[in-house]
Structure formats: structure tokens, C-alpha cells
Coordinates of C-alpha atoms in Angstrom, one line a residue:
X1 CA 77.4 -69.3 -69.0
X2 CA 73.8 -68.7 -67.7
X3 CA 72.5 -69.6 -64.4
X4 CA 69.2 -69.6 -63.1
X5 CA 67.7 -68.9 -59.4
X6 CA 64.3 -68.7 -58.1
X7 CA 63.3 -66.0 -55.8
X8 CA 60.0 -64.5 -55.0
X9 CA 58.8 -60.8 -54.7
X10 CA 56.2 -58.8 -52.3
X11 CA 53.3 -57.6 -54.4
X12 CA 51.1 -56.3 -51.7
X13 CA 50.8 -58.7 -48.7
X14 CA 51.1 -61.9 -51.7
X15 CA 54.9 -63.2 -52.4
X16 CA 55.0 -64.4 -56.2
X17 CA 57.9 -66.5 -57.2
X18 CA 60.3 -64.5 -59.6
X19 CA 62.9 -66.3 -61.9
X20 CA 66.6 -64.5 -61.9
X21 CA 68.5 -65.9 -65.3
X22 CA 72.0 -64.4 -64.6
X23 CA 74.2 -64.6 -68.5
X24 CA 77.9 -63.9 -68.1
X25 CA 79.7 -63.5 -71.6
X26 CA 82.6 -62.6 -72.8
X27 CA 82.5 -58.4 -73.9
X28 CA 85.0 -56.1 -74.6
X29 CA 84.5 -54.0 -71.5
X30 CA 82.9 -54.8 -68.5
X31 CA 79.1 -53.6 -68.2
X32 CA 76.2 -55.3 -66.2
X33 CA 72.6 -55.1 -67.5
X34 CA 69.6 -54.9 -65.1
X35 CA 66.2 -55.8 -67.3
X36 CA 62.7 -57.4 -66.2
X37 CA 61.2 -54.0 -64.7
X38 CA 63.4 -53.7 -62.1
X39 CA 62.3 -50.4 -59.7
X40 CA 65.1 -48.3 -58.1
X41 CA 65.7 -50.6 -55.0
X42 CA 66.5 -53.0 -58.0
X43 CA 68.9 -50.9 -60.1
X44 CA 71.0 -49.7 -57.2
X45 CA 71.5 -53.7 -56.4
X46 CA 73.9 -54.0 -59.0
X47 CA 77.0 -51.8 -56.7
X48 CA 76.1 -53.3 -54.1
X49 CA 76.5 -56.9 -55.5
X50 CA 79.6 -56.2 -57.1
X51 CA 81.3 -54.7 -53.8
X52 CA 79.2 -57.6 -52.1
X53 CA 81.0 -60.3 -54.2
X54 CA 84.7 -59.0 -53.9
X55 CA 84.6 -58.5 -50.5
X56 CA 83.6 -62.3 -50.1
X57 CA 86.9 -63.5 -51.3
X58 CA 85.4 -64.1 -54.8
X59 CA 86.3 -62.3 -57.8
X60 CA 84.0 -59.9 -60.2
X61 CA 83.6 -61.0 -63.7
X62 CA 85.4 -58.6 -66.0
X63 CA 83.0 -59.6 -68.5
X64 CA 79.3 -58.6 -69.6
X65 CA 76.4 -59.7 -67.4
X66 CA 73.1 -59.5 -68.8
X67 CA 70.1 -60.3 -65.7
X68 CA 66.2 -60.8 -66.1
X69 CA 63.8 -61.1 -63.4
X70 CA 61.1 -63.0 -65.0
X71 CA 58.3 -62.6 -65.5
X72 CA 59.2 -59.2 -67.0
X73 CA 55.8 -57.2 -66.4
X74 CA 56.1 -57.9 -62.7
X75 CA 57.6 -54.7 -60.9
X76 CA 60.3 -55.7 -58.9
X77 CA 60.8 -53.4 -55.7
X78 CA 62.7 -54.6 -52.7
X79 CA 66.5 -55.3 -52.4
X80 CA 66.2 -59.2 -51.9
X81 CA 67.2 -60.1 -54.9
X82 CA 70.9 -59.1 -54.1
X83 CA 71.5 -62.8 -52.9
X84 CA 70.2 -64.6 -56.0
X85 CA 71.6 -61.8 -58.4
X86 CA 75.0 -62.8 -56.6
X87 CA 74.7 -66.6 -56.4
X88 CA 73.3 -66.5 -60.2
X89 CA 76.8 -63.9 -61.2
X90 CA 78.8 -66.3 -59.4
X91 CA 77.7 -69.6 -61.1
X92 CA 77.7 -68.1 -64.4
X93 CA 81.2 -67.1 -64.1
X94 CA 82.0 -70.9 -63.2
X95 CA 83.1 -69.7 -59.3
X96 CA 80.4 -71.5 -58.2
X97 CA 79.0 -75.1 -58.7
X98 CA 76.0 -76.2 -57.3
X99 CA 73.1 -78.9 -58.3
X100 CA 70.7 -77.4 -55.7
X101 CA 69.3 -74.6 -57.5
X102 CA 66.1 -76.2 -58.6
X103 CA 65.4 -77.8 -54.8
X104 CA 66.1 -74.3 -53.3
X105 CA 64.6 -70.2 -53.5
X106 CA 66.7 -67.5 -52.1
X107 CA 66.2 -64.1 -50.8
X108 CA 67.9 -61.8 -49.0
X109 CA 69.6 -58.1 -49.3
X110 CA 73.3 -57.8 -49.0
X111 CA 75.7 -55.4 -47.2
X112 CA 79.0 -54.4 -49.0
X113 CA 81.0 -56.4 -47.1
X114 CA 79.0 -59.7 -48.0
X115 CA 76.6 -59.6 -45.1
X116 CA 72.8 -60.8 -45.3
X117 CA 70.3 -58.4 -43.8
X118 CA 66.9 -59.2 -42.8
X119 CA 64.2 -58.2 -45.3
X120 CA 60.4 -57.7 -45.3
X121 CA 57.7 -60.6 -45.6
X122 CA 59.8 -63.7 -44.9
X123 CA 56.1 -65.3 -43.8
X124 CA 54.8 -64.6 -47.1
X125 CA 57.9 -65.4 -49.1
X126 CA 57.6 -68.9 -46.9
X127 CA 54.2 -69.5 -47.2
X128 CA 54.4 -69.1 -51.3
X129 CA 57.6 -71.3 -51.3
X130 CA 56.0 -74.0 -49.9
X131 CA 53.4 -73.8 -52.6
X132 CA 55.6 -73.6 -55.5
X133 CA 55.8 -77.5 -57.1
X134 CA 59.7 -78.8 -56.7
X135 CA 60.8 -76.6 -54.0
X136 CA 62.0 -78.3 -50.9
X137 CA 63.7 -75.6 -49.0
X138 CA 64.5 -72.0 -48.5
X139 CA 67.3 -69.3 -48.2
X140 CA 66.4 -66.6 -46.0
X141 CA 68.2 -64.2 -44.1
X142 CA 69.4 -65.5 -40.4
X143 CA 67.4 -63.2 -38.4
X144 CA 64.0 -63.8 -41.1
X145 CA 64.3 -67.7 -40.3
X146 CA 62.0 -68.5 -37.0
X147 CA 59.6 -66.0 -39.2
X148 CA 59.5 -68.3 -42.1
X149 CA 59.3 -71.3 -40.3
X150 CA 56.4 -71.1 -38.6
X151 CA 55.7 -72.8 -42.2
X152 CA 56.4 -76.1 -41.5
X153 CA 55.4 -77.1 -45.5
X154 CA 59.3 -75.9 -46.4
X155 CA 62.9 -76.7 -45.1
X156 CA 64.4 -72.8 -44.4
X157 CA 67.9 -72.5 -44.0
X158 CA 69.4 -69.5 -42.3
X159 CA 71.8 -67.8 -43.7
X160 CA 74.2 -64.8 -42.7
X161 CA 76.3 -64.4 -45.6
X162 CA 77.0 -64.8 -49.4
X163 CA 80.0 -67.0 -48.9
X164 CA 77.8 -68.8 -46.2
X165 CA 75.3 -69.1 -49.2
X166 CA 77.8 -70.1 -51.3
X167 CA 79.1 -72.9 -49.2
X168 CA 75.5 -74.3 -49.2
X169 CA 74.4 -74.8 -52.5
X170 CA 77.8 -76.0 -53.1
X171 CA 77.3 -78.5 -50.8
X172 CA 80.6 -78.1 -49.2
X173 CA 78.3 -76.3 -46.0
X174 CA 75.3 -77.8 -44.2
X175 CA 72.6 -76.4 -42.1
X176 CA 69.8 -77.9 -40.4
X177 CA 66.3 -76.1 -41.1
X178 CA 65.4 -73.7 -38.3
X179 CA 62.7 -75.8 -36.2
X180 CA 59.2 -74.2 -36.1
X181 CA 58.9 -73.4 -32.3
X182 CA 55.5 -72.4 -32.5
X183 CA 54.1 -73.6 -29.3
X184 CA 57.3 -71.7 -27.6
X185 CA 56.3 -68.5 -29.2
X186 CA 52.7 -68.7 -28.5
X187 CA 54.1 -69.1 -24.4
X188 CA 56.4 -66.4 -24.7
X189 CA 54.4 -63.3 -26.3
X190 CA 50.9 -64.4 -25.6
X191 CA 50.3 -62.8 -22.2
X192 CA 48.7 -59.3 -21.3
X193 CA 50.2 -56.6 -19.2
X194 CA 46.9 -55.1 -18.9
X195 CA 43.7 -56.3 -16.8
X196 CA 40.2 -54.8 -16.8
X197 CA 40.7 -55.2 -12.8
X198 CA 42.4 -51.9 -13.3
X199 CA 39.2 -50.3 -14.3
X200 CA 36.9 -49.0 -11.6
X201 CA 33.0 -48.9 -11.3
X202 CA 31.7 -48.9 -14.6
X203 CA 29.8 -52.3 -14.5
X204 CA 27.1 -51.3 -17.0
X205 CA 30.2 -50.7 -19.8
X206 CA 31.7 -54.1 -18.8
X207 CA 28.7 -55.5 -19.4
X208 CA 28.4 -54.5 -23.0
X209 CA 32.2 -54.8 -23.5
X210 CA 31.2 -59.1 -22.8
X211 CA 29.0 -58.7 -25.2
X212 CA 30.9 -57.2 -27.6
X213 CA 33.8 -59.6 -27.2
X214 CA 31.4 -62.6 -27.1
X215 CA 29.2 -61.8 -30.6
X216 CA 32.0 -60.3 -32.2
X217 CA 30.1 -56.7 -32.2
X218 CA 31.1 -53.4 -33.3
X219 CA 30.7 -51.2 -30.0
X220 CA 30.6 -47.2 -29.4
X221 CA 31.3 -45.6 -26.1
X222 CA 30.0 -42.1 -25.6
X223 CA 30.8 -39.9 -22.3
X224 CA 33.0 -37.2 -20.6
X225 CA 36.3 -37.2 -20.8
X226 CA 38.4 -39.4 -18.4
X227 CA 35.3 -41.3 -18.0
X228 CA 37.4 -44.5 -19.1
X229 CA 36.7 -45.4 -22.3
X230 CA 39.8 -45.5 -23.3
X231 CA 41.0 -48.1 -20.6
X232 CA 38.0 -50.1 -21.4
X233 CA 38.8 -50.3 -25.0
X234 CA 42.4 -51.1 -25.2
X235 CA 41.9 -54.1 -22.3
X236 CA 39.3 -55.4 -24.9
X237 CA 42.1 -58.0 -26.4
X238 CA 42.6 -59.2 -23.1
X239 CA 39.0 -61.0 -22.7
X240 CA 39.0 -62.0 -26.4
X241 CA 40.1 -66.1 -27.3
X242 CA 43.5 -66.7 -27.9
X243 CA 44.7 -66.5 -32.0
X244 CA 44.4 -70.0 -33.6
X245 CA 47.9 -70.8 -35.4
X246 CA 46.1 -69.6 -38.8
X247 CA 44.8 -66.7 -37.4
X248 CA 48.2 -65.3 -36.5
X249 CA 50.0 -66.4 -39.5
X250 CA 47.1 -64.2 -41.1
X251 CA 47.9 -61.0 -39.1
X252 CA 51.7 -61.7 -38.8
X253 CA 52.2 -61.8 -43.0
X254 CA 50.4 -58.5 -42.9
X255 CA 52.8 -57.0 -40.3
X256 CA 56.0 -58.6 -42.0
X257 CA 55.0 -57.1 -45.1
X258 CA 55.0 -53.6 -43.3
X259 CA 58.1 -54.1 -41.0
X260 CA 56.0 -54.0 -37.9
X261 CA 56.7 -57.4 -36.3
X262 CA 58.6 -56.8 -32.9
X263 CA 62.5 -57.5 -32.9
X264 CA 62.9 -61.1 -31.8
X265 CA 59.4 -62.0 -32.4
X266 CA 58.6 -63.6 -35.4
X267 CA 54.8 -64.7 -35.0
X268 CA 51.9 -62.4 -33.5
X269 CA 50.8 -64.1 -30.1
X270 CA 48.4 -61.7 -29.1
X271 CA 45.1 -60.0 -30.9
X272 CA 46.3 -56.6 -32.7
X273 CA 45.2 -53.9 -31.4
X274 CA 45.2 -50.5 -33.3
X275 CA 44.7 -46.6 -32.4
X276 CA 45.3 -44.2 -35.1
X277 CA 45.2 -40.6 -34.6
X278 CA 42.2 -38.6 -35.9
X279 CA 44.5 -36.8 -38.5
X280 CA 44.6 -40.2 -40.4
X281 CA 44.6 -40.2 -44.4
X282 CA 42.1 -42.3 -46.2
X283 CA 44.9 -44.5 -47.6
X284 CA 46.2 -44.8 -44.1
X285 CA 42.9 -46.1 -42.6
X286 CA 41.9 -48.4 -45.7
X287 CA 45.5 -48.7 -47.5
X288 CA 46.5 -47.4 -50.7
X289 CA 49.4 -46.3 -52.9
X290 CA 50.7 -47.7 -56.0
X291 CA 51.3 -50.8 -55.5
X292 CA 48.9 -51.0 -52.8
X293 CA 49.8 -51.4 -49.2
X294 CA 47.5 -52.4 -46.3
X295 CA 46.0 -50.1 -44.0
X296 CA 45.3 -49.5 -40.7
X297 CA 42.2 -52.0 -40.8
X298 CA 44.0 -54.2 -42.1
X299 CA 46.8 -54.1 -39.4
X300 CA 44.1 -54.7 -36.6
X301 CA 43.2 -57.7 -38.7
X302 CA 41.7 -60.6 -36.3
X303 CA 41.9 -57.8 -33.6
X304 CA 40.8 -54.5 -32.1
X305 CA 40.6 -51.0 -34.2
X306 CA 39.7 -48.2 -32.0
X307 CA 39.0 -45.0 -33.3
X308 CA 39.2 -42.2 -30.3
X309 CA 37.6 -38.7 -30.6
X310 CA 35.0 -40.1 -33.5
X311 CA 33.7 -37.1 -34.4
X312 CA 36.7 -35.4 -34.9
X313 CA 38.1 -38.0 -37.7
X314 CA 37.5 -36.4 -41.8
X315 CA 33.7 -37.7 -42.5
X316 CA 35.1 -39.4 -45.8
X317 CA 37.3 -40.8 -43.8
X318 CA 34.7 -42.6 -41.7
X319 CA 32.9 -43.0 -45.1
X320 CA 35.5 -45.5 -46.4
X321 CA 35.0 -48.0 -43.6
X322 CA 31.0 -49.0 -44.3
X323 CA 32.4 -51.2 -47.0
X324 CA 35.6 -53.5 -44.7
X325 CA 33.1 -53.5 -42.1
X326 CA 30.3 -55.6 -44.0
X327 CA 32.9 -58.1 -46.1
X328 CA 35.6 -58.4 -43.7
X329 CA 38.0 -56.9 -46.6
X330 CA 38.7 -53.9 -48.5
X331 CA 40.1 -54.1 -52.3
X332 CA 42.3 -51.4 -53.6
X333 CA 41.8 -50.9 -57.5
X334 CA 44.7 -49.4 -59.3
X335 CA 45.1 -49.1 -63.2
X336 CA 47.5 -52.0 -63.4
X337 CA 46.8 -54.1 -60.1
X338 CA 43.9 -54.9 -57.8
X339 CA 45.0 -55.5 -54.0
X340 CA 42.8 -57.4 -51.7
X341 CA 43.5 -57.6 -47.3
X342 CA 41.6 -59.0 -45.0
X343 CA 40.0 -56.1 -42.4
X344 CA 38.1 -59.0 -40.4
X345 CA 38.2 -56.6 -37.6
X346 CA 36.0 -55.5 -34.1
X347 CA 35.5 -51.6 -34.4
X348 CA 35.2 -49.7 -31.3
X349 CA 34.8 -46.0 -31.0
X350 CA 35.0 -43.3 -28.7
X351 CA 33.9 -39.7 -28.7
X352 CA 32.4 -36.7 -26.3
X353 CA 28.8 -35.8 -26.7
X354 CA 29.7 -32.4 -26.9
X355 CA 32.5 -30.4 -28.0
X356 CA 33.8 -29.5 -24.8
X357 CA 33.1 -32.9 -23.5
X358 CA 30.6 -32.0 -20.5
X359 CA 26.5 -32.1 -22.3
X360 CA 24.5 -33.9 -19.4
X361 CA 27.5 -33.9 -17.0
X362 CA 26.0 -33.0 -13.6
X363 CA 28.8 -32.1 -12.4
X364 CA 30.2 -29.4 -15.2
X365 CA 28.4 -27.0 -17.1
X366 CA 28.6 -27.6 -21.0
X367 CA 28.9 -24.3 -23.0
X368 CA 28.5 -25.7 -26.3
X369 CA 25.6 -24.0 -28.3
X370 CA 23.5 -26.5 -30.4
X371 CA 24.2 -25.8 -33.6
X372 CA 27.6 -26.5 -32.3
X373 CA 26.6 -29.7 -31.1
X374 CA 24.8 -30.3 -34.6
X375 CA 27.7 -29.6 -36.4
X376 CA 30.3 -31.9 -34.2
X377 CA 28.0 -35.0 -34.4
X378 CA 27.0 -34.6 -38.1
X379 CA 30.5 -35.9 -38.6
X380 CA 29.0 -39.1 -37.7
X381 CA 26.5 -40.2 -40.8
X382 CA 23.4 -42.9 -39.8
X383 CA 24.5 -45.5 -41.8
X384 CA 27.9 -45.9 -40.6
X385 CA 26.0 -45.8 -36.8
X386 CA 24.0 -48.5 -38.6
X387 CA 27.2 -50.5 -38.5
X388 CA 28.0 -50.4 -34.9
X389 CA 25.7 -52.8 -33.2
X390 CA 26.1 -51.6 -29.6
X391 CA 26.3 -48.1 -28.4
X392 CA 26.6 -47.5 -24.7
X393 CA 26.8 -44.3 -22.4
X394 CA 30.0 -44.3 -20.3
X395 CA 29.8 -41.5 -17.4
X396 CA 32.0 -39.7 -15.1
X397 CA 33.2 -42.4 -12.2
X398 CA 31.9 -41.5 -8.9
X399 CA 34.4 -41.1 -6.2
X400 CA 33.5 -43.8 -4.1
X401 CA 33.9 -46.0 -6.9
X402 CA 37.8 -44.7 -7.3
X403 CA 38.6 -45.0 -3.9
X404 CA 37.6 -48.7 -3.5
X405 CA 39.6 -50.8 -2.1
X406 CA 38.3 -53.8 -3.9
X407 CA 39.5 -54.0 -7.8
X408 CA 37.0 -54.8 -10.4
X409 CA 36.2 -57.9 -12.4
X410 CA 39.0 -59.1 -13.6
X411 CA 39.9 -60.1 -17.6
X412 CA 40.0 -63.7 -16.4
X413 CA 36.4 -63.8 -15.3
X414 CA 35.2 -61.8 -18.3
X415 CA 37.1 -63.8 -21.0
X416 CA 35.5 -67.0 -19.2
X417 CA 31.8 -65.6 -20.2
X418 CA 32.6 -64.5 -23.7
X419 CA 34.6 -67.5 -24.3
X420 CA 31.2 -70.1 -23.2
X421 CA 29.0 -67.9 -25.6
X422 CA 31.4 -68.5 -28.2
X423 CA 31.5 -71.9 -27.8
X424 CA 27.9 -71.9 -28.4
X425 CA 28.0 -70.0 -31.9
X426 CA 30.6 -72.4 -33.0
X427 CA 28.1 -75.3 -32.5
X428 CA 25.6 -73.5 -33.8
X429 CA 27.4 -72.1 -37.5
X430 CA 29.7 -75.4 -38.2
X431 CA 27.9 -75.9 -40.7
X432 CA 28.0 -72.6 -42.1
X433 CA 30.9 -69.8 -43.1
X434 CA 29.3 -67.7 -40.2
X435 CA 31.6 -67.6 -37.4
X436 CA 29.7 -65.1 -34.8
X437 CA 26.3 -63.4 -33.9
X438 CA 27.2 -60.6 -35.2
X439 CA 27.9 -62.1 -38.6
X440 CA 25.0 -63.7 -39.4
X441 CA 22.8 -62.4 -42.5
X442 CA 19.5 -61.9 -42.5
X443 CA 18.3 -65.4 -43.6
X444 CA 20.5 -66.6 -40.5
X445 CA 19.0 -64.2 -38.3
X446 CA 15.6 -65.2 -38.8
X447 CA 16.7 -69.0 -38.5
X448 CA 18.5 -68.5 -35.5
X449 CA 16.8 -65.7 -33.9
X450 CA 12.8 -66.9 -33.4
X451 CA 10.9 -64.2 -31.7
X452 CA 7.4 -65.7 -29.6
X453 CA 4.4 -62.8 -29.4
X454 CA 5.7 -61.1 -26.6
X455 CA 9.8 -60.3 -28.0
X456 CA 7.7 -59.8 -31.3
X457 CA 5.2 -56.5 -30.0
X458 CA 8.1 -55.6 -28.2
X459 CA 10.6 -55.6 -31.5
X460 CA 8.0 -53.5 -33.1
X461 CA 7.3 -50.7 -31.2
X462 CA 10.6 -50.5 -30.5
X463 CA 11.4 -49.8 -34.4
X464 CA 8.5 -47.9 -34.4
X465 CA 9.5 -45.9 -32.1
X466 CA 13.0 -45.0 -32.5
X467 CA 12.9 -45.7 -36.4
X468 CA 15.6 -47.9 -36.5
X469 CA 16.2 -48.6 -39.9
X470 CA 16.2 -52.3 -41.4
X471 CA 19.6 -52.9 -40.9
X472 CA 19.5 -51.8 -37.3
X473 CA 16.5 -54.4 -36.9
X474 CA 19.1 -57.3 -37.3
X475 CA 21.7 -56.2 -35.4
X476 CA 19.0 -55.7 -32.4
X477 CA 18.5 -59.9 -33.1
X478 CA 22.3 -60.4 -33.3
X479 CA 22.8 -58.8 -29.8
X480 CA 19.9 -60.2 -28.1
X481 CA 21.1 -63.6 -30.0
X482 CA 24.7 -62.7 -27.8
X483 CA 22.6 -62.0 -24.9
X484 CA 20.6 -65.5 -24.3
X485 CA 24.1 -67.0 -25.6
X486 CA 25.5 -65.4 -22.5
X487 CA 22.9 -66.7 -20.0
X488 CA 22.8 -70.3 -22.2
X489 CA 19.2 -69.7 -22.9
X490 CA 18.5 -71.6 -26.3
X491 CA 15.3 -68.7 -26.9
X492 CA 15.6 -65.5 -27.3
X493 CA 13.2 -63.9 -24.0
X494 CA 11.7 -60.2 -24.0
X495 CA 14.6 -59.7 -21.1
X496 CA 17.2 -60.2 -24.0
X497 CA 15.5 -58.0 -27.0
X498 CA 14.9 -55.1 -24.4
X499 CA 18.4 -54.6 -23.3
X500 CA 19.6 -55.1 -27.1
X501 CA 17.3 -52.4 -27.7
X502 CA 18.7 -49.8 -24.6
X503 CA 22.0 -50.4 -27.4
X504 CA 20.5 -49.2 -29.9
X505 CA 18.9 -45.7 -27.7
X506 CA 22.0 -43.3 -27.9
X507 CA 22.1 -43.0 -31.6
X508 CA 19.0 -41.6 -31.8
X509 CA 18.8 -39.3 -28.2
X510 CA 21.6 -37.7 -30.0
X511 CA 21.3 -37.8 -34.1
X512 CA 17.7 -37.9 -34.5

């Protein structure tokens, strides 16, 4: 008899839906048959269905079993097709009756003793169900199912174990669909341990962290060590707007896909916020591997990536992000595949000016020879600085500053100023794909960014002087765009253009 299930598999961060045609025949000995490119995951799922199925209470077929996973030039990788490959075995060897099959997809890998376990990308599994024409619900695993119904498109069923399975699409068990709950989880996991009140002095670096957070900028701190940059960029999520629902169904399939979602909580709440360590491989910090997997740009997706120690990251390592930080994605080209994941991300950096950290420090003497100085901050090339739109000097906090009694501004306050200004670039690009300041091309730029005489003189000696490239000359109108936004000026004054200017400075003091 043959039997046919629908399933889906992971290709990248996309779930595609897979067809599982299970044919139980009559043979003289036993022998099961694995085809449709199955990878090793796959082939091993044949003992562990078999064991799987007898320890159910059901019995194995002593007869030949011939499965396909269609369509056959898909590579198949993860275990989740133990539970259709069982259901299918079952049905064709008439244990198993059901006239659910073409209503519902299953996935899920099994233990030996009948078990479901949870499995990667139940978002994306969900989200692709609820596309697929005819489906009204889906199997998934009992601890995948408040994942995949945050997609409220598709009934999912949880379910703990092949008999439980069994019982279903029999129809001799029911279970309700998990309920969404998104609200709930949005209350539980959307607060912040951390507070920018915990940072002292330092109002100057505040300042431009608003900015950044308000405009959507790229920003670069450069100072001593345990000056706080560090503190100031990880409490950056904290003064950023909330995720939208589709906003953290975008970074939450990308996290399911890698494993990375939090035990017991199925949907991102809060903005990501990544550090990877200097040592990091190209493929790490962009994705790769065949198939392709997302990277670490990818993971702060809708959030924070911060990058400590700049100078001391591989140069073709910096290289690689030019390209994510202009589209908002990175594609991964492989002979057989092509993988594209959002990298809609803020990049903040952090490094020494020096090697030993102390160059202009009053307070220390810096030993560090120039051509040792050249040679740490040639790391650094002028077009990826290009990218960053605010760069900002972060010194040593003085001591009357640490021993305040008085905290500082608080995330509260902050998030209030950032969150006005970007309620004025929403009015201003709804009619547009441009979401923030600092995405706005150069035709939106000169649109929204009208200089009088005075900001005019003043935006040219100023690339005059520092030879700021073309590039650089736009993100100057972006900040000072985030600026007046700020102070809800609807013109851009000579106040605004000058401090966007000061942000532009430290590249060149130090890489000129």
C-alpha cells in the first residue's frame, strides 16, 4: 500500500514543503529503502523509526519499504522526518487509517522509545505551512508548538508522541491548537535588566548614542580602556522602540533555524544584540557553509552588532561587511544554491587609539611608536569608516563623575527622545520604502535635507577641509537630518550641520 505525508525541510532560514510517499510491499526479506537525496541525519532515520514504531505498541512490517522525499533534488538534512516516515510506514502497512493526511503536515524527530523531540525552525516550518494551498493544520513537536503558533494563519497541534500522532490523524484523539499568546510573550521577555543610569559622566557619548538610536546610524566609539564603551553599547537596545510582531517573527525564524531561541521562549521580545569575538571567521560574521547558514549579522538582525577591539578583527573580515551594511542583506552564492538573510542591522564599534590603549591619555604615558600606531589602525580601511556615520571620542571618566551620588540619565528618558524623532521620520518616508535618516539615498537626502546659504558655506569647507569623500557628504545630511529631528526643527540650522560634522572629525585626526 502507499501512503503519502507532507512535511517541510530547512533550506537555509526558508522551510520548503517536502512530500514523503511511504510503499510497503510484499518482499521476500525484509529491507527498507531510503531515496530522494536523503543526507546522513536522513539515512540513520530508518533504525531509529523502526525501534521508534515497535516500542509504540505497533508492529514493523516484515515486508519491503520503499521511501521518497520529493522533490528528489532537494537535499534532505535534519531528523524531522522520523514522524512522517513513521505515520507514512504505518498507514501503508494498513495499522493506521486516517483521512487527515491531506488537511495536515508533520514534523518532528523521534526517540527509540516513541518519543517526539523538539527540532529546529518550527517558526519557519509554520510560517511556510500556512502558505501551502489545502493545509489547515500542523504536527509539531510539544515543546516547538507556542514557537509555531505565533502564526496564527495555521491550526498547530502539539504533539509528544507517535502513538499520540497516531491517535490524531486517526481521529480517535483530539487536540485543540496551541493558542498564539503573543501579547503574553511580548510582557514576559520584553523588559531590560540593564539601564544607561548605570553609566556615569559621559554626557557627550550619550548624546550621540540618541542619535544613533534615533536615525538608525552606524556609530564608532574610540578611547582608553574602561572608558565605557562597552557599557554604552550593550545598553543601546534598551533606548531602541520595542520589535513590531513582524519584526520579531523576522529575527526569531533566524534564531530557530540556528537553535538559539531561549528554553521556554518561543518568540524574541527584545532587540538582538550581538558581540563576537575578534577571532571571528568570515563565514561566521557574514554566514556560509554549504548549504548556507546565517551569520552573525544576520543574528543581530533588527538589532545591535557590536564589534569590540576593531582594529584587531582580520581586515577581510571587516571587508565583507561594506556590502550587508548598504542593502540590509548579504547573499551567499554556492554552486548549487544561493542563500539570501536579512543583516538590517545598527553597527557599533569599539577600539583603542593606540595599541596600548593610552595615545592622548593625560593621565598615562602611551609607548606605542608610530609606525605602530600606523600599522594597528590600517586595519581599519576608509571606505568601511565611510559606512559608520557617527564616530565619537569616549575618554577616561573623571573621578568625580564615579563618585556621584546622583545616577545618570536613565534609558527611559533617552528612549523617549529617540522614539519622538522616529515618529517624525515615519511621517516623513510613508510614502516611501525608507524607514530612517540614515537610510535615505541620495535623491532623498537632497529632498529632505535643504541646506539655506549659511549650512551650505559651512558643508563646504567642511569637505574641503577634511576631505570627506562623497559618501561621507550624505551621511553628514543624514545626522544633521537626526539632529533637527531631535529638537523638532522642520530645517536643518548651521547648529545641526556643525555638530554632524564634529562626527565625522576622528576618522580623519587619526587615518589621514
Amino acid at each position: 500500500m502507499l501512503a503519502k505525508l507532507q512535511t517541510f525541510s530547512l533550506l537555509g532560514i526558508e522551510a520548503l514543503p517536502v512530500e514523503v510517499e511511504v510503499d510497503v510491499s510484499p518482499g521476500a526479506l525484509p529491507k527498507t529503502v531510503l531515496v530522494g537525496l536523503p543526507e546522513a541525519a536522513v539515512r540513520e532515520s530508518t533504525h531509529r523509526v523502526e525501534r521508534a514504531i515497535v516500542n509504540s505498541g505497533f508492529m514493523r512490517p516484515q515486508d519491503r519499504i520503499v521511501i521518497n522525499l520529493a522533490p528528489a533534488e532537494l537535499p534532505k538534512q535534519a531528523a524531522s522526518f522520523d514522524l512522517p516516515i513513521s505515520l507514512g510506514i504505518l498507514i501503508g502497512s494498513g495499522q493506521l487509517t486516517s483521512d487527515r493526511l491531506e488537511e495536515y503536515a508533520v514534523v518532528g524527530e523521534l526517540s527509540l522509545e516513541g518519543g517526539v523531540r523538539p527540532l529546529r525552525g518550527a517558526l519557519s516550518i509554520a510560517i511556510a505551512a500556512a502558505q501551502q494551498a489545502g493545509l489547515k493544520g500542523l504536527l509539531v513537536p510539544q515543546e516547538n508548538a507556542a514557537e509555531a503558533a505565533v502564526v496564527e494563519q495555521i491550526d498547530v497541534i502539539p504533539i509528544s508522541s507517535l502513538a499520540e500522532a497516531a491517535g490524531f490523524l486517526s481521529g480517535a484523539l483530539e487536540r485543540e491548537p496551541t493558542a498564539p499568546g503573543v501579547e503574553e510573550l511580548f510582557t514576559a521577555y520584553s523588559s531590560y535588566e540593564i539601564d544607561y543610569a548605570d553609566v556615569r559622566g559621559q554626557a557627550m557619548a550619550k548624546r550621540a548614542v540618541i542619535l544613533a538610536a534615533a536615525g538608525n546610524h552606524n556609530l564608532l566609539m574610540l578611547g582608553p580602556p574602561g572608558s565605557g564603551k562597552t557599557m554604552l553599547a550593550k545598553r543601546l537596545p534598551t533606548i531602541l522602540p520595542g520589535l513590531k510582531i513582524e519584526e520579531s517573527i523576522e529575527t526569531t525564524r533566524i534564531y530557530s533555524t540556528m537553535g538559539l531561541l531561549e528554553p521556554k521562549q518561543p518568540l524574541m521580545a527584545r532587540r538582538p544584540f550581538r558581540a563576537p569575538h575578534h577571532t571571528v571567521s568570515d563565514a561566521g560574521l557574514v554566514g556560509g557553509g554549504n548549504p548556507p547558514s546565517p551569520g552573525e549579522i544576520s543574528l543581530a538582525h533588527n538589532g545591535v552588532l557590536f564589534l569590540d577591539e576593531l582594529p584587531e578583527f582580520n581586515r577581510r573580515t571587516l571587508e565583507v561587511l561594506r556590502q550587508p551594511l548598504e542593502d540590509g542583506s548579504v547573499t551567499i552564492a554556492r554552486a548549487m544554491h544561493n542563500a539570501t538573510f536579512p543583516a538590517n542591522f545598527m553597527l557599533v564599534a569599539a577600539l583603542n587609539p593606540c595599541p596600548c590603549g593610552y595615545r592622548n591619555d593625560p593621565r598615562r604615558d602611551c609607548h606605542c611608536s608610530v609606525p605602530q600606531i600606523e600599522r594597528y589602525m590600517a586595519k581599519i580601511s576608509g571606505p568601511l569608516l565611510d559606512r559608520i556615520d557617527i564616530h565619537i571620542e569616549v575618554p577616561a571618566v573623571p573621578f568625580k563623575d564615579l563618585s556621584a551620588g546622583a545616577p545618570g540619565e536613565n534609558s527611559a528618558s533617552m528612549r523617549e527622545q529617540a522614539i519622538h524623532a522616529r515618529k517624525i521620520q515615519a511621517e516623513r518616508f510613508q510614502e516611501t520604502s525608507t524607514r530612517f535618516n540614515a537610510q535615505m539615498t541620495s535623491r532623498e537626502a537632497r529632498a529632505f535635507c535643504p541646506l539655506d546659504a549659511t549650512c551650505l558655506e559651512l558643508m563646504r569647507a567642511s569637505v574641503h577641509d577634511l576631505g570627506l569623500s562623497a559618501r561621507a557628504h550624505d551621511k553628514i545630511l543624514r545626522v544633521a537630518r537626526t539632529i533637527a529631528d531631535l529638537e523638532s526643527s522642520p530645517a536643518i540650522q548651521a547648529a545641526h550641520i556643525s555638530e554632524a560634522v564634529n562626527y565625522r572629525m576622528l576618522d580623519r585626526q587619526l587615518w589621514s
